[in-house]
Amino acid sequence: MSDSLTTEEMDQLVEAARQAVGKAYAPYSGFAVGAAALARDGRIFTGCNVENVSYGLTICAERTALVKAVSEGSQDIRAVAIYADTEQYCSPCGACRQVIAEFGSNITVIQANKHGKYLANSIEELLPGGFHAGMLGKGTI
């Protein structure tokens, strides 16, 4: 990863995601997820998953955190941490991977579990060959 985070920064981001999981609205799956996005200016934006009875309208924690960052004026994202109270690491879904990649190919994605352990990868490692703005071609929106 080209923009390495310190262990302290990763720990802080995972803790923010862990705290956000308590705000999740997951009455259908029972699978609560918390996320935290670290902006380059040091601000942390948290999010949780918000389910909907029409499952396709559910929004993941990662996207909630990123939307909050953008709505608060921050588009320069360094890292995103994802936490669930599970044995396994909480990996972002495909849609979240694409949304994270929208903000840069060098963003660090931290996948955390309930034991305080985590994996860190760049979004490019998690979404090789992802769709990006350069593919749109001249004259398209």
CSV table of N, CA and C in Angstrom, one decimal:
chain,number,residue,atom,x,y,z
A,1,MET,N,0.8,-1.2,0.0
A,1,MET,CA,0.0,0.0,0.0
A,1,MET,C,0.9,1.2,0.0
A,2,SER,N,0.6,2.2,-0.8
A,2,SER,CA,1.4,3.3,-1.0
A,2,SER,C,1.3,4.3,0.1
A,3,ASP,N,0.2,4.3,0.8
A,3,ASP,CA,-0.1,5.3,1.9
A,3,ASP,C,-0.3,4.6,3.2
A,4,SER,N,0.8,4.0,3.7
A,4,SER,CA,0.8,3.2,4.9
A,4,SER,C,0.2,3.9,6.1
A,5,LEU,N,-0.6,3.2,6.8
A,5,LEU,CA,-1.1,3.7,8.1
A,5,LEU,C,-0.3,3.1,9.2
A,6,THR,N,-0.2,3.8,10.3
A,6,THR,CA,0.5,3.3,11.5
A,6,THR,C,-0.4,2.3,12.2
A,7,THR,N,0.2,1.5,13.0
A,7,THR,CA,-0.6,0.5,13.8
A,7,THR,C,-1.6,1.3,14.7
A,8,GLU,N,-1.2,2.4,15.2
A,8,GLU,CA,-2.1,3.2,16.0
A,8,GLU,C,-3.3,3.8,15.2
A,9,GLU,N,-3.0,4.2,14.0
A,9,GLU,CA,-4.1,4.7,13.2
A,9,GLU,C,-5.1,3.6,12.8
A,10,MET,N,-4.6,2.4,12.5
A,10,MET,CA,-5.4,1.3,12.2
A,10,MET,C,-6.2,0.9,13.4
A,11,ASP,N,-5.6,0.8,14.6
A,11,ASP,CA,-6.3,0.5,15.8
A,11,ASP,C,-7.4,1.4,16.1
A,12,GLN,N,-7.2,2.7,15.9
A,12,GLN,CA,-8.2,3.8,16.2
A,12,GLN,C,-9.3,3.6,15.2
A,13,LEU,N,-9.0,3.3,13.9
A,13,LEU,CA,-10.1,3.2,12.9
A,13,LEU,C,-10.9,2.0,13.2
A,14,VAL,N,-10.3,0.8,13.6
A,14,VAL,CA,-11.1,-0.4,13.9
A,14,VAL,C,-11.9,-0.1,15.1
A,15,GLU,N,-11.4,0.6,16.1
A,15,GLU,CA,-12.2,0.8,17.3
A,15,GLU,C,-13.5,1.7,16.9
A,16,ALA,N,-13.3,2.7,16.1
A,16,ALA,CA,-14.4,3.5,15.6
A,16,ALA,C,-15.4,2.7,14.9
A,17,ALA,N,-15.0,1.7,14.1
A,17,ALA,CA,-15.9,0.8,13.4
A,17,ALA,C,-16.6,-0.1,14.3
A,18,ARG,N,-15.9,-0.6,15.3
A,18,ARG,CA,-16.5,-1.4,16.4
A,18,ARG,C,-17.6,-0.7,17.1
A,19,GLN,N,-17.3,0.5,17.5
A,19,GLN,CA,-18.4,1.3,18.2
A,19,GLN,C,-19.6,1.6,17.3
A,20,ALA,N,-19.4,1.8,16.0
A,20,ALA,CA,-20.5,2.0,15.1
A,20,ALA,C,-21.4,0.9,14.9
A,21,VAL,N,-20.9,-0.4,15.1
A,21,VAL,CA,-21.7,-1.5,14.9
A,21,VAL,C,-22.9,-1.5,15.9
A,22,GLY,N,-22.8,-0.9,17.0
A,22,GLY,CA,-23.9,-0.8,17.9
A,22,GLY,C,-25.1,0.0,17.5
A,23,LYS,N,-24.9,0.8,16.4
A,23,LYS,CA,-26.0,1.6,15.9
A,23,LYS,C,-26.7,1.0,14.6
A,24,ALA,N,-26.2,-0.2,14.3
A,24,ALA,CA,-26.7,-0.9,13.1
A,24,ALA,C,-28.2,-1.2,13.2
A,25,TYR,N,-28.9,-1.1,12.1
A,25,TYR,CA,-30.3,-1.5,12.0
A,25,TYR,C,-30.4,-2.7,11.1
A,26,ALA,N,-30.4,-3.9,11.8
A,26,ALA,CA,-30.3,-5.2,11.0
A,26,ALA,C,-31.4,-6.2,11.5
A,27,PRO,N,-32.7,-5.8,11.5
A,27,PRO,CA,-33.7,-6.6,12.0
A,27,PRO,C,-33.9,-7.9,11.1
A,28,TYR,N,-33.5,-7.9,9.9
A,28,TYR,CA,-33.8,-9.1,9.0
A,28,TYR,C,-32.7,-10.1,9.0
A,29,SER,N,-31.5,-9.6,8.9
A,29,SER,CA,-30.3,-10.6,8.9
A,29,SER,C,-29.8,-10.8,10.2
A,30,GLY,N,-29.9,-9.9,11.1
A,30,GLY,CA,-29.2,-9.9,12.4
A,30,GLY,C,-27.7,-9.8,12.3
A,31,PHE,N,-27.2,-9.4,11.2
A,31,PHE,CA,-25.8,-9.2,10.9
A,31,PHE,C,-25.4,-7.7,11.0
A,32,ALA,N,-25.0,-7.3,12.1
A,32,ALA,CA,-24.7,-5.9,12.3
A,32,ALA,C,-23.2,-5.6,11.9
A,33,VAL,N,-23.0,-4.5,11.2
A,33,VAL,CA,-21.7,-4.2,10.7
A,33,VAL,C,-21.5,-2.7,11.0
A,34,GLY,N,-20.2,-2.4,11.4
A,34,GLY,CA,-19.8,-1.0,11.6
A,34,GLY,C,-18.6,-0.7,10.7
A,35,ALA,N,-18.5,0.5,10.3
A,35,ALA,CA,-17.4,0.9,9.4
A,35,ALA,C,-16.9,2.3,9.8
A,36,ALA,N,-15.7,2.6,9.5
A,36,ALA,CA,-15.1,3.9,9.7
A,36,ALA,C,-14.2,4.3,8.6
A,37,ALA,N,-14.4,5.5,8.1
A,37,ALA,CA,-13.6,6.0,6.9
A,37,ALA,C,-12.7,7.1,7.5
A,38,LEU,N,-11.4,7.0,7.2
A,38,LEU,CA,-10.4,8.0,7.6
A,38,LEU,C,-10.1,8.9,6.5
A,39,ALA,N,-10.3,10.2,6.7
A,39,ALA,CA,-10.0,11.2,5.6
A,39,ALA,C,-8.6,11.6,5.8
A,40,ARG,N,-8.0,12.1,4.7
A,40,ARG,CA,-6.6,12.6,4.8
A,40,ARG,C,-6.4,13.7,5.8
A,41,ASP,N,-7.4,14.5,6.1
A,41,ASP,CA,-7.3,15.5,7.1
A,41,ASP,C,-7.4,15.0,8.5
A,42,GLY,N,-7.5,13.7,8.7
A,42,GLY,CA,-7.6,13.1,10.0
A,42,GLY,C,-9.0,12.8,10.6
A,43,ARG,N,-10.0,13.4,9.9
A,43,ARG,CA,-11.3,13.1,10.4
A,43,ARG,C,-11.8,11.7,10.2
A,44,ILE,N,-12.5,11.2,11.1
A,44,ILE,CA,-13.1,9.8,11.0
A,44,ILE,C,-14.6,9.9,10.9
A,45,PHE,N,-15.2,9.2,9.9
A,45,PHE,CA,-16.6,9.2,9.6
A,45,PHE,C,-17.1,7.8,9.8
A,46,THR,N,-18.0,7.6,10.7
A,46,THR,CA,-18.5,6.2,11.0
A,46,THR,C,-19.8,5.9,10.3
A,47,GLY,N,-20.1,4.7,10.1
A,47,GLY,CA,-21.3,4.2,9.5
A,47,GLY,C,-21.7,2.8,10.0
A,48,CYS,N,-23.0,2.5,9.8
A,48,CYS,CA,-23.4,1.2,10.1
A,48,CYS,C,-24.4,0.7,9.0
A,49,ASN,N,-24.6,-0.6,8.9
A,49,ASN,CA,-25.6,-1.0,7.9
A,49,ASN,C,-27.0,-0.7,8.4
A,50,VAL,N,-27.8,-0.4,7.4
A,50,VAL,CA,-29.2,0.0,7.6
A,50,VAL,C,-30.0,-0.9,6.6
A,51,GLU,N,-30.7,-1.9,7.2
A,51,GLU,CA,-31.4,-2.8,6.3
A,51,GLU,C,-32.8,-2.3,6.0
A,52,ASN,N,-33.4,-2.9,5.0
A,52,ASN,CA,-34.7,-2.6,4.5
A,52,ASN,C,-35.5,-3.9,4.2
A,53,VAL,N,-36.7,-3.9,4.5
A,53,VAL,CA,-37.5,-5.1,4.1
A,53,VAL,C,-37.4,-5.5,2.7
A,54,SER,N,-37.2,-4.5,1.8
A,54,SER,CA,-36.9,-4.7,0.4
A,54,SER,C,-35.4,-4.8,0.3
A,55,TYR,N,-34.8,-6.0,0.4
A,55,TYR,CA,-33.4,-6.2,0.7
A,55,TYR,C,-32.5,-5.3,-0.2
A,56,GLY,N,-32.8,-5.1,-1.5
A,56,GLY,CA,-32.0,-4.4,-2.4
A,56,GLY,C,-31.8,-2.9,-2.0
A,57,LEU,N,-32.6,-2.4,-1.1
A,57,LEU,CA,-32.5,-1.1,-0.6
A,57,LEU,C,-31.6,-0.9,0.6
A,58,THR,N,-31.1,-2.0,1.1
A,58,THR,CA,-30.2,-2.0,2.3
A,58,THR,C,-29.0,-1.3,1.9
A,59,ILE,N,-28.4,-0.5,2.8
A,59,ILE,CA,-27.1,0.1,2.6
A,59,ILE,C,-26.1,-0.4,3.6
A,60,CYS,N,-25.0,-0.7,3.1
A,60,CYS,CA,-23.9,-1.3,3.9
A,60,CYS,C,-23.2,-0.2,4.8
A,61,ALA,N,-22.5,-0.7,5.8
A,61,ALA,CA,-21.8,0.3,6.7
A,61,ALA,C,-20.8,1.1,6.0
A,62,GLU,N,-20.0,0.4,5.1
A,62,GLU,CA,-18.9,1.1,4.4
A,62,GLU,C,-19.5,2.3,3.6
A,63,ARG,N,-20.6,2.0,2.8
A,63,ARG,CA,-21.1,3.1,2.0
A,63,ARG,C,-21.7,4.2,2.9
A,64,THR,N,-22.3,3.8,4.0
A,64,THR,CA,-22.8,4.8,4.9
A,64,THR,C,-21.7,5.8,5.4
A,65,ALA,N,-20.6,5.2,5.8
A,65,ALA,CA,-19.4,6.0,6.3
A,65,ALA,C,-18.9,6.9,5.1
A,66,LEU,N,-18.8,6.4,3.9
A,66,LEU,CA,-18.3,7.2,2.8
A,66,LEU,C,-19.3,8.3,2.4
A,67,VAL,N,-20.5,8.0,2.4
A,67,VAL,CA,-21.5,9.0,2.1
A,67,VAL,C,-21.5,10.1,3.1
A,68,LYS,N,-21.3,9.7,4.4
A,68,LYS,CA,-21.2,10.8,5.5
A,68,LYS,C,-20.0,11.6,5.2
A,69,ALA,N,-18.9,11.0,4.9
A,69,ALA,CA,-17.6,11.8,4.6
A,69,ALA,C,-17.8,12.8,3.5
A,70,VAL,N,-18.4,12.3,2.4
A,70,VAL,CA,-18.6,13.2,1.3
A,70,VAL,C,-19.6,14.3,1.6
A,71,SER,N,-20.7,14.0,2.3
A,71,SER,CA,-21.7,15.0,2.7
A,71,SER,C,-21.1,16.0,3.7
A,72,GLU,N,-20.0,15.7,4.4
A,72,GLU,CA,-19.4,16.6,5.3
A,72,GLU,C,-18.2,17.3,4.6
A,73,GLY,N,-18.1,17.1,3.3
A,73,GLY,CA,-17.0,17.8,2.6
A,73,GLY,C,-15.7,17.1,2.4
A,74,SER,N,-15.6,15.9,2.7
A,74,SER,CA,-14.4,15.1,2.6
A,74,SER,C,-14.4,14.0,1.6
A,75,GLN,N,-13.7,14.2,0.5
A,75,GLN,CA,-13.6,13.2,-0.5
A,75,GLN,C,-12.2,12.5,-0.6
A,76,ASP,N,-11.3,13.0,0.1
A,76,ASP,CA,-9.9,12.5,0.1
A,76,ASP,C,-9.8,11.4,1.2
A,77,ILE,N,-10.1,10.2,0.9
A,77,ILE,CA,-10.1,9.1,1.9
A,77,ILE,C,-8.8,8.3,1.9
A,78,ARG,N,-8.3,8.0,3.0
A,78,ARG,CA,-7.1,7.2,3.2
A,78,ARG,C,-7.4,5.8,3.5
A,79,ALA,N,-8.4,5.5,4.3
A,79,ALA,CA,-8.6,4.1,4.7
A,79,ALA,C,-10.1,3.9,5.1
A,80,VAL,N,-10.5,2.7,5.1
A,80,VAL,CA,-11.9,2.3,5.5
A,80,VAL,C,-11.7,1.0,6.3
A,81,ALA,N,-12.2,1.0,7.6
A,81,ALA,CA,-12.2,-0.2,8.4
A,81,ALA,C,-13.7,-0.7,8.5
A,82,ILE,N,-13.8,-2.1,8.5
A,82,ILE,CA,-15.0,-2.7,8.5
A,82,ILE,C,-15.0,-3.7,9.7
A,83,TYR,N,-16.0,-3.7,10.5
A,83,TYR,CA,-16.0,-4.6,11.7
A,83,TYR,C,-17.4,-5.3,11.9
A,84,ALA,N,-17.3,-6.5,12.2
A,84,ALA,CA,-18.5,-7.3,12.6
A,84,ALA,C,-18.1,-8.2,13.8
A,85,ASP,N,-19.0,-8.4,14.7
A,85,ASP,CA,-18.8,-9.3,15.8
A,85,ASP,C,-18.8,-10.7,15.5
A,86,THR,N,-17.8,-11.1,14.7
A,86,THR,CA,-17.7,-12.5,14.1
A,86,THR,C,-16.3,-13.0,14.3
A,87,GLU,N,-16.2,-14.3,14.1
A,87,GLU,CA,-14.9,-15.0,14.1
A,87,GLU,C,-14.1,-14.6,12.9
A,88,GLN,N,-14.7,-14.5,11.7
A,88,GLN,CA,-14.1,-14.2,10.5
A,88,GLN,C,-13.9,-12.7,10.3
A,89,TYR,N,-13.0,-12.4,9.4
A,89,TYR,CA,-12.8,-11.0,9.1
A,89,TYR,C,-14.0,-10.5,8.3
A,90,CYS,N,-14.4,-9.3,8.5
A,90,CYS,CA,-15.6,-8.8,7.8
A,90,CYS,C,-15.1,-8.1,6.5
A,91,SER,N,-15.4,-8.8,5.4
A,91,SER,CA,-14.9,-8.3,4.1
A,91,SER,C,-16.0,-7.5,3.4
A,92,PRO,N,-15.6,-6.4,2.7
A,92,PRO,CA,-16.6,-5.6,2.0
A,92,PRO,C,-17.2,-6.4,0.8
A,93,CYS,N,-18.5,-6.2,0.6
A,93,CYS,CA,-19.2,-6.8,-0.6
A,93,CYS,C,-18.7,-6.1,-1.9
A,94,GLY,N,-19.1,-6.7,-3.0
A,94,GLY,CA,-18.6,-6.1,-4.3
A,94,GLY,C,-19.0,-4.7,-4.5
A,95,ALA,N,-20.3,-4.3,-4.2
A,95,ALA,CA,-20.8,-3.0,-4.3
A,95,ALA,C,-19.9,-2.0,-3.5
A,96,CYS,N,-19.6,-2.4,-2.3
A,96,CYS,CA,-18.8,-1.5,-1.4
A,96,CYS,C,-17.4,-1.4,-1.9
A,97,ARG,N,-16.9,-2.5,-2.5
A,97,ARG,CA,-15.5,-2.4,-3.0
A,97,ARG,C,-15.5,-1.4,-4.2
A,98,GLN,N,-16.5,-1.4,-5.0
A,98,GLN,CA,-16.6,-0.4,-6.1
A,98,GLN,C,-16.7,1.0,-5.6
A,99,VAL,N,-17.5,1.2,-4.6
A,99,VAL,CA,-17.7,2.6,-4.0
A,99,VAL,C,-16.4,3.0,-3.4
A,100,ILE,N,-15.8,2.2,-2.6
A,100,ILE,CA,-14.5,2.6,-2.0
A,100,ILE,C,-13.5,3.0,-3.1
A,101,ALA,N,-13.4,2.2,-4.2
A,101,ALA,CA,-12.5,2.4,-5.3
A,101,ALA,C,-12.8,3.8,-6.0
A,102,GLU,N,-14.0,4.2,-5.9
A,102,GLU,CA,-14.3,5.5,-6.5
A,102,GLU,C,-13.4,6.7,-6.0
A,103,PHE,N,-13.0,6.5,-4.7
A,103,PHE,CA,-12.2,7.5,-4.1
A,103,PHE,C,-10.7,7.3,-4.1
A,104,GLY,N,-10.2,6.3,-4.9
A,104,GLY,CA,-8.8,6.1,-5.1
A,104,GLY,C,-8.4,4.6,-5.0
A,105,SER,N,-7.4,4.3,-5.8
A,105,SER,CA,-6.9,2.9,-5.8
A,105,SER,C,-6.0,2.5,-4.7
A,106,ASN,N,-5.5,3.5,-4.0
A,106,ASN,CA,-4.5,3.3,-2.9
A,106,ASN,C,-5.2,3.3,-1.5
A,107,ILE,N,-6.5,3.3,-1.4
A,107,ILE,CA,-7.2,3.3,-0.1
A,107,ILE,C,-6.9,2.0,0.6
A,108,THR,N,-6.6,2.1,1.9
A,108,THR,CA,-6.4,0.9,2.7
A,108,THR,C,-7.7,0.4,3.2
A,109,VAL,N,-8.0,-0.9,3.1
A,109,VAL,CA,-9.2,-1.4,3.6
A,109,VAL,C,-8.8,-2.4,4.7
A,110,ILE,N,-9.4,-2.2,5.9
A,110,ILE,CA,-9.1,-3.0,7.1
A,110,ILE,C,-10.3,-3.8,7.4
A,111,GLN,N,-10.1,-5.1,7.4
A,111,GLN,CA,-11.2,-6.1,7.7
A,111,GLN,C,-10.9,-6.6,9.1
A,112,ALA,N,-11.9,-6.3,10.0
A,112,ALA,CA,-11.6,-6.7,11.4
A,112,ALA,C,-12.7,-7.7,12.0
A,113,ASN,N,-12.2,-8.4,13.0
A,113,ASN,CA,-13.1,-9.4,13.6
A,113,ASN,C,-13.3,-9.1,15.1
A,114,LYS,N,-14.1,-9.9,15.8
A,114,LYS,CA,-14.4,-9.7,17.2
A,114,LYS,C,-13.2,-9.9,18.2
A,115,HIS,N,-12.1,-10.5,17.7
A,115,HIS,CA,-10.9,-10.8,18.5
A,115,HIS,C,-9.9,-9.6,18.5
A,116,GLY,N,-10.3,-8.5,17.8
A,116,GLY,CA,-9.4,-7.4,17.7
A,116,GLY,C,-8.3,-7.6,16.6
A,117,LYS,N,-8.4,-8.6,15.8
A,117,LYS,CA,-7.4,-8.9,14.8
A,117,LYS,C,-8.0,-8.3,13.5
A,118,TYR,N,-7.1,-8.0,12.6
A,118,TYR,CA,-7.5,-7.5,11.3
A,118,TYR,C,-6.5,-7.7,10.2
A,119,LEU,N,-7.0,-7.6,9.0
A,119,LEU,CA,-6.2,-7.7,7.7
A,119,LEU,C,-6.3,-6.3,7.1
A,120,ALA,N,-5.2,-5.9,6.4
A,120,ALA,CA,-5.2,-4.7,5.7
A,120,ALA,C,-4.7,-4.9,4.3
A,121,ASN,N,-5.5,-4.4,3.3
A,121,ASN,CA,-5.2,-4.5,1.9
A,121,ASN,C,-5.5,-3.2,1.2
A,122,SER,N,-5.0,-3.0,0.1
A,122,SER,CA,-5.4,-1.8,-0.7
A,122,SER,C,-6.7,-2.2,-1.4
A,123,ILE,N,-7.5,-1.3,-1.8
A,123,ILE,CA,-8.7,-1.6,-2.5
A,123,ILE,C,-8.4,-2.2,-3.8
A,124,GLU,N,-7.3,-1.8,-4.4
A,124,GLU,CA,-6.9,-2.3,-5.7
A,124,GLU,C,-6.6,-3.9,-5.6
A,125,GLU,N,-6.1,-4.3,-4.4
A,125,GLU,CA,-5.9,-5.7,-4.2
A,125,GLU,C,-7.2,-6.5,-4.1
A,126,LEU,N,-8.2,-5.8,-3.5
A,126,LEU,CA,-9.5,-6.4,-3.3
A,126,LEU,C,-10.4,-6.3,-4.5
A,127,LEU,N,-10.2,-5.4,-5.4
A,127,LEU,CA,-11.0,-5.2,-6.6
A,127,LEU,C,-10.1,-5.0,-7.8
A,128,PRO,N,-9.4,-6.1,-8.2
A,128,PRO,CA,-8.5,-6.0,-9.3
A,128,PRO,C,-9.3,-5.7,-10.6
A,129,GLY,N,-8.9,-4.8,-11.4
A,129,GLY,CA,-9.6,-4.6,-12.7
A,129,GLY,C,-10.9,-3.9,-12.5
A,130,GLY,N,-11.1,-3.2,-11.4
A,130,GLY,CA,-12.4,-2.5,-11.1
A,130,GLY,C,-12.7,-1.5,-12.1
A,131,PHE,N,-13.9,-1.2,-12.3
A,131,PHE,CA,-14.4,-0.1,-13.2
A,131,PHE,C,-14.0,1.2,-12.6
A,132,HIS,N,-13.5,2.1,-13.5
A,132,HIS,CA,-13.0,3.5,-13.0
A,132,HIS,C,-13.4,4.5,-14.1
A,133,ALA,N,-13.3,5.8,-13.7
A,133,ALA,CA,-13.8,6.9,-14.5
A,133,ALA,C,-13.0,6.9,-15.8
A,134,GLY,N,-11.8,6.5,-15.9
A,134,GLY,CA,-11.1,6.5,-17.2
A,134,GLY,C,-11.6,5.6,-18.2
A,135,MET,N,-12.5,4.7,-17.9
A,135,MET,CA,-13.1,3.8,-18.8
A,135,MET,C,-14.4,4.4,-19.5
A,136,LEU,N,-14.8,5.5,-19.0
A,136,LEU,CA,-16.1,6.1,-19.5
A,136,LEU,C,-15.9,6.6,-20.9
A,137,GLY,N,-14.8,7.1,-21.3
A,137,GLY,CA,-14.6,7.6,-22.6
A,137,GLY,C,-15.0,9.1,-22.7
A,138,LYS,N,-14.5,9.7,-23.7
A,138,LYS,CA,-14.7,11.1,-23.9
A,138,LYS,C,-16.1,11.4,-24.2
A,139,GLY,N,-16.6,12.5,-23.6
A,139,GLY,CA,-18.0,13.0,-23.9
A,139,GLY,C,-19.1,12.3,-23.1
A,140,THR,N,-18.8,11.3,-22.2
A,140,THR,CA,-19.8,10.7,-21.5
A,140,THR,C,-19.9,11.2,-20.1
A,141,ILE,N,-20.9,11.0,-19.4
A,141,ILE,CA,-21.1,11.5,-18.0
A,141,ILE,C,-20.6,10.4,-17.1
